[in-house]
PDB file of C-alpha atoms in Angstrom:
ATOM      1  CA  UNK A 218       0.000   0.000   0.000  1.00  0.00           C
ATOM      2  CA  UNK A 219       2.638   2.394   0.592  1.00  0.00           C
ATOM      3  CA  UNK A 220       4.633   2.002  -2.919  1.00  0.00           C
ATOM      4  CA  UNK A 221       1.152   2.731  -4.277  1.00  0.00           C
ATOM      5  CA  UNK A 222       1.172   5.768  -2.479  1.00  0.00           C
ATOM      6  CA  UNK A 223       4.818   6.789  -2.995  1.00  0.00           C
ATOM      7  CA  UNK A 224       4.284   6.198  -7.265  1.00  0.00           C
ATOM      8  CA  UNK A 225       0.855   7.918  -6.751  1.00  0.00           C
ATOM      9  CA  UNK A 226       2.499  11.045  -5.122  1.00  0.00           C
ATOM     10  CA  UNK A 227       5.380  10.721  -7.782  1.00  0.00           C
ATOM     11  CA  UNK A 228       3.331  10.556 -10.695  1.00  0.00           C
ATOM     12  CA  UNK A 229       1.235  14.145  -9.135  1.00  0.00           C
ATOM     13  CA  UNK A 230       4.808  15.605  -9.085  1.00  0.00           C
ATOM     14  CA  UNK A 231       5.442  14.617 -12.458  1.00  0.00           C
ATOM     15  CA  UNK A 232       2.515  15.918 -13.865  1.00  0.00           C
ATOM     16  CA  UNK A 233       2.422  18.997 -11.916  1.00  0.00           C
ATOM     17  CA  UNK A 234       5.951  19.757 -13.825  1.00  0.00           C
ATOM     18  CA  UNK A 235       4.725  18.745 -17.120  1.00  0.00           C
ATOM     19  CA  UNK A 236       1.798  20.980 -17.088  1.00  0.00           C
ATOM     20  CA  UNK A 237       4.399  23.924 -15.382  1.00  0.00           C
ATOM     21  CA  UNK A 238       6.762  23.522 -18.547  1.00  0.00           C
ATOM     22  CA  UNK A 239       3.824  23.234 -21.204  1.00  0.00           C
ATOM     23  CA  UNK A 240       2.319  26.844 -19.691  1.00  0.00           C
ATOM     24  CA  UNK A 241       5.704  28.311 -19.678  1.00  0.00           C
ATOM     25  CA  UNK A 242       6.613  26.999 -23.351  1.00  0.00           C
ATOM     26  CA  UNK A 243       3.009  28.992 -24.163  1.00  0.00           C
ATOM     27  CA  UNK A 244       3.889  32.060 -23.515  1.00  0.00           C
ATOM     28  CA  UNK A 245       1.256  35.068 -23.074  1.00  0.00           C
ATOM     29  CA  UNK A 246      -1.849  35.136 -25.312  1.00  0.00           C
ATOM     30  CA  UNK A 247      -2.961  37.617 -27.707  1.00  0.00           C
ATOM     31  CA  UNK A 248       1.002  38.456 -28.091  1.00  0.00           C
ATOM     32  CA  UNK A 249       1.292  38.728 -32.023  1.00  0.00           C
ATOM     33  CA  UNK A 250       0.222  42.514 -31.338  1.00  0.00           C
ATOM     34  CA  UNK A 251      -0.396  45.527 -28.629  1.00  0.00           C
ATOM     35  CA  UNK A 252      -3.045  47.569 -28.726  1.00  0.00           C
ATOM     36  CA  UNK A 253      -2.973  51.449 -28.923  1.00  0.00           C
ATOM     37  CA  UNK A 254      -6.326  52.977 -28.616  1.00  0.00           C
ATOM     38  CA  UNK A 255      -7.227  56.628 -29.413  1.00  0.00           C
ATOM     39  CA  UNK A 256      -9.854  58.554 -27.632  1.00  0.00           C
ATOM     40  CA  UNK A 257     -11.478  61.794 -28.936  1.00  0.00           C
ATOM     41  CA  UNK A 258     -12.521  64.236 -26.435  1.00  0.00           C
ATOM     42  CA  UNK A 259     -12.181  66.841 -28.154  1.00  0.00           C
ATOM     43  CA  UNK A 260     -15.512  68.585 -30.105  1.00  0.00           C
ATOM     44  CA  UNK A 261     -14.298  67.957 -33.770  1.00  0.00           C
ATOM     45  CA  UNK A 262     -14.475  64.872 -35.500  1.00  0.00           C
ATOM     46  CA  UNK A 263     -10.954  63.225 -36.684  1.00  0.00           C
ATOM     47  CA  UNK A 264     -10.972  62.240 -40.058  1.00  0.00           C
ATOM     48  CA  UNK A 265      -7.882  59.489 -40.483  1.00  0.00           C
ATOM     49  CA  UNK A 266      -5.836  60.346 -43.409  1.00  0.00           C
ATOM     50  CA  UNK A 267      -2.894  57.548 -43.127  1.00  0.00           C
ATOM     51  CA  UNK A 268      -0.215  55.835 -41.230  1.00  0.00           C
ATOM     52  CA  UNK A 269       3.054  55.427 -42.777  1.00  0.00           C
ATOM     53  CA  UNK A 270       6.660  54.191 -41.430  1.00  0.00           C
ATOM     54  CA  UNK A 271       8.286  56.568 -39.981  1.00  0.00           C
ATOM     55  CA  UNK A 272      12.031  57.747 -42.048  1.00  0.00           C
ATOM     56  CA  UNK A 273      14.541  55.448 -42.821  1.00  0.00           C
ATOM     57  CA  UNK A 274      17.114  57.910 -41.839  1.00  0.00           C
ATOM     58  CA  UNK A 275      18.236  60.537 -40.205  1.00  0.00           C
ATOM     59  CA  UNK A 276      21.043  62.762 -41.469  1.00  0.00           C
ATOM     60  CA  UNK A 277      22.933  65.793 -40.026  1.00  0.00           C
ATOM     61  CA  UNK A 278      25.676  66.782 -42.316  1.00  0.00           C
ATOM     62  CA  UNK A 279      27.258  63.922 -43.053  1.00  0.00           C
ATOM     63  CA  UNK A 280      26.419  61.204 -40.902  1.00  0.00           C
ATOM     64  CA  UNK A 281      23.365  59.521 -41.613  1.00  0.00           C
ATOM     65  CA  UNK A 282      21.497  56.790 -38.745  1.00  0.00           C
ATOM     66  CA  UNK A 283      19.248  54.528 -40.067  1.00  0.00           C
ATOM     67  CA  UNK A 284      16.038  54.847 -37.901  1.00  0.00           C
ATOM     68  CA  UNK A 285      13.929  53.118 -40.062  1.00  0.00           C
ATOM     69  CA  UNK A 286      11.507  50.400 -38.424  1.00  0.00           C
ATOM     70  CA  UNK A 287       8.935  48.094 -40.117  1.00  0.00           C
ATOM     71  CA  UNK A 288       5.228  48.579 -40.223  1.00  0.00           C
ATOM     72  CA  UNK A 289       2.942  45.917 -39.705  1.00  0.00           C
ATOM     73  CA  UNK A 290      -0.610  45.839 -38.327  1.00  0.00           C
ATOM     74  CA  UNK A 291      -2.600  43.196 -37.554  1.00  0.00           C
ATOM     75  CA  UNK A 292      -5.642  45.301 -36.914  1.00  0.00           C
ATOM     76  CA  UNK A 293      -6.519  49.057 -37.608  1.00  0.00           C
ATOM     77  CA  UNK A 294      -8.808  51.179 -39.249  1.00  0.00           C
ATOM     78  CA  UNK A 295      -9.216  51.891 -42.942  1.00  0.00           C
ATOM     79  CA  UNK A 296      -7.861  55.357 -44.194  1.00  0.00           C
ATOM     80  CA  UNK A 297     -10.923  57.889 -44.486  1.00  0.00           C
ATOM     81  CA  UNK A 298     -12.552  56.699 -41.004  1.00  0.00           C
ATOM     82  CA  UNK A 299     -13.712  59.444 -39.032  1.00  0.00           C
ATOM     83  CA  UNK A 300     -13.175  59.623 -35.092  1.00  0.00           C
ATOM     84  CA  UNK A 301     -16.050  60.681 -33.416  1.00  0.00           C
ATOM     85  CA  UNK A 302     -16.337  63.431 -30.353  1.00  0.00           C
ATOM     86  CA  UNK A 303     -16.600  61.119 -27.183  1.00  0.00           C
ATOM     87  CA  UNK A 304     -17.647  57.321 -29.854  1.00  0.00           C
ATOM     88  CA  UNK A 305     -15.661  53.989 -30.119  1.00  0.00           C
ATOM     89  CA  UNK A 306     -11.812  54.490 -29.635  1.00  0.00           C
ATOM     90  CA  UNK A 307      -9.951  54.165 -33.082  1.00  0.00           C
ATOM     91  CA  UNK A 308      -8.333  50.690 -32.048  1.00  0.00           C
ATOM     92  CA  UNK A 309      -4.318  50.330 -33.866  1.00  0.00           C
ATOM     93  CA  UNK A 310      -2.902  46.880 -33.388  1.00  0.00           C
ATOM     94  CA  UNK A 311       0.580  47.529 -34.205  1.00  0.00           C
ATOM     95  CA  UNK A 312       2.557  44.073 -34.472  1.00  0.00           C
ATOM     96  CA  UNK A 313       4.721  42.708 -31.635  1.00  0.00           C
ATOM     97  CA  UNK A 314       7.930  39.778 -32.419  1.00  0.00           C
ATOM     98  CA  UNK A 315      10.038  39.746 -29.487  1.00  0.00           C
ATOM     99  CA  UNK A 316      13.635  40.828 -30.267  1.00  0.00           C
ATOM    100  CA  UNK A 317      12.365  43.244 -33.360  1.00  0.00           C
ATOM    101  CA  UNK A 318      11.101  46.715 -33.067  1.00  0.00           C
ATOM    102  CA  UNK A 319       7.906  48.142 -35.174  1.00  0.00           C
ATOM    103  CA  UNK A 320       6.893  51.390 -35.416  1.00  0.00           C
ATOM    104  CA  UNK A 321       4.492  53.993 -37.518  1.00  0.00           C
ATOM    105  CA  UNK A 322       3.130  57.602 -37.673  1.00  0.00           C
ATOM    106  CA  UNK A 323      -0.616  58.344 -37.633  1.00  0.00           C
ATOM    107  CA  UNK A 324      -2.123  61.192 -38.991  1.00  0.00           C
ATOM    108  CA  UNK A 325      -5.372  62.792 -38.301  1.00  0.00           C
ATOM    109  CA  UNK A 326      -7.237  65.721 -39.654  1.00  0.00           C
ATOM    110  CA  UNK A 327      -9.330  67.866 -37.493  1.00  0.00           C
ATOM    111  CA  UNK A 328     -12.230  68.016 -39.401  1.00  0.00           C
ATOM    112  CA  UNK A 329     -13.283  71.934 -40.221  1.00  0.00           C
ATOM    113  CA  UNK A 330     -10.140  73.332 -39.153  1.00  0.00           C
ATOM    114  CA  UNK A 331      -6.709  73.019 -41.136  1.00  0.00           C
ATOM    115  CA  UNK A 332      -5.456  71.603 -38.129  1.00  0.00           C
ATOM    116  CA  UNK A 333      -3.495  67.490 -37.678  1.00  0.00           C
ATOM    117  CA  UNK A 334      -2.789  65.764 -35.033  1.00  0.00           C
ATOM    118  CA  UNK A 335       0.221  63.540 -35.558  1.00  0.00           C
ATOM    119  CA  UNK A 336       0.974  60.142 -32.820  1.00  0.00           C
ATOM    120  CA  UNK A 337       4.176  58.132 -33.439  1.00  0.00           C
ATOM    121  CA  UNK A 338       3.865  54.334 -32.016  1.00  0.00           C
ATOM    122  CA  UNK A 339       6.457  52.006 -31.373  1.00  0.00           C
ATOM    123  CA  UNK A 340       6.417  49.245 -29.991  1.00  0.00           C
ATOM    124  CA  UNK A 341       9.890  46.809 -29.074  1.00  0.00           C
ATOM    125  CA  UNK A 342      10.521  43.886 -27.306  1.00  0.00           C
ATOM    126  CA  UNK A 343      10.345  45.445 -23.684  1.00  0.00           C
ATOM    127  CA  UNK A 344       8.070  48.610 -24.129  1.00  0.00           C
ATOM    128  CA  UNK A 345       5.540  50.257 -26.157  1.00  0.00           C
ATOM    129  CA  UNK A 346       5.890  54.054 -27.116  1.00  0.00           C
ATOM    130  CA  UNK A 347       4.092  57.009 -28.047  1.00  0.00           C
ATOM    131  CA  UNK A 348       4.276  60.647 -28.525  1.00  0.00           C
ATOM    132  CA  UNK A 349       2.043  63.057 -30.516  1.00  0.00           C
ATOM    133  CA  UNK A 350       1.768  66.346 -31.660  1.00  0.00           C
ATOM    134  CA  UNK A 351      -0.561  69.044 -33.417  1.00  0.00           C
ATOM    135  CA  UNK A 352       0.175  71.284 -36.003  1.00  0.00           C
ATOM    136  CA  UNK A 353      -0.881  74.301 -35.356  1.00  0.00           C
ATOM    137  CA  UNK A 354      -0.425  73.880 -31.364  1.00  0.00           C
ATOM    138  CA  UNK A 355      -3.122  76.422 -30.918  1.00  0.00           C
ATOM    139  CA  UNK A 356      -5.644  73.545 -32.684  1.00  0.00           C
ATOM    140  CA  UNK A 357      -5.788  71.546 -29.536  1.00  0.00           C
ATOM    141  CA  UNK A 358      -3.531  68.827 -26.946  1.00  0.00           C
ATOM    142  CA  UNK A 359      -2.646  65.739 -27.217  1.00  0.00           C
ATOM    143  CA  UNK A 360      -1.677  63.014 -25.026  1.00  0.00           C
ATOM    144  CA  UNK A 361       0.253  59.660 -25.721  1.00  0.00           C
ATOM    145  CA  UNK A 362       1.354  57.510 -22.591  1.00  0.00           C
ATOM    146  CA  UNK A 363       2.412  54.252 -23.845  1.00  0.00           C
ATOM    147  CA  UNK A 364      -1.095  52.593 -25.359  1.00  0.00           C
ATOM    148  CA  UNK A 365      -3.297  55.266 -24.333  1.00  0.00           C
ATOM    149  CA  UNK A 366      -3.543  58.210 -27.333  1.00  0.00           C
ATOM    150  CA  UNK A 367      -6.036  60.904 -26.921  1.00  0.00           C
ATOM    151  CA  UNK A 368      -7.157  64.250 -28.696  1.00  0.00           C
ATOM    152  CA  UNK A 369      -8.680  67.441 -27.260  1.00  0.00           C
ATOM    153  CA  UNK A 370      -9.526  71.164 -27.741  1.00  0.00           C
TER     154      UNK A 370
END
């Protein structure tokens, strides 16, 4: 009765590390892509007009740095969609592969003005970027804090 239990208790070990290993060798879901979402608060609509890589490099004199990074999405929406005053966040699944970096530029008009907003997104092995900016500045703020993109006047 006892070997039973000590191969019963043995074979609960075992399986407890094969079902450990399996969950580790799984790694996270949902991890082909992260998720930026832009909010408008602002009282203009936000008609999308692109997203594009960002430069391939960067020169001053003559040195040149290659900053280029691939674009790929695995979810976004379509050029022409309009952003709605306080709707459904304009959802940008920009691609994630661990040990590569991907990165684009978004750009917004703000509908009945002359106005853009710009956001930059990058995301990279360990983190996941953003800044923004509108042209003019006296059109309105933005804010980018990692995932979280938002537009107001």
């Amino acid at each position: 009765m006892k070997k039973m239990k000590r191969h019963a208790r043995t074979l609960s070990v075992l399986l407890a590390c094969v079902a450990t290993a399996a969950l580790l060798a799984a790694g996270p879901a949902d991890a082909a892509s992260r998720g930026y979402r832009l909010d408008n608060k602002s009282s203009h609509n936000l008609k999308l007009e692109g997203a594009k890589p960002l430069p391939g490099f960067i020169c001053n004199a003559s040195i040149c740095v290659e900053t280029g990074q691939p674009m790929d999405f695995e979810g976004r929406p379509a050029d022409g969609s309009v952003l709605t005053p306080g709707g459904a966040p304009h959802a940008w699944e920009l691609k994630y592969s661990f040990g590569y970096t991907y990165a684009a530029q978004l750009k917004y008009a703000i509908v009945g003005t002359h106005a853009t907003v710009e956001y930059t997104i990058e995301t990279s092995t360990y983190s996941n970027d953003s800044a923004c900016k509108v042209v003019p500045a006296s059109a309105g703020t933005c804010t980018a804090h990692g995932l979280s993109l938002s537009f107001r006047n």
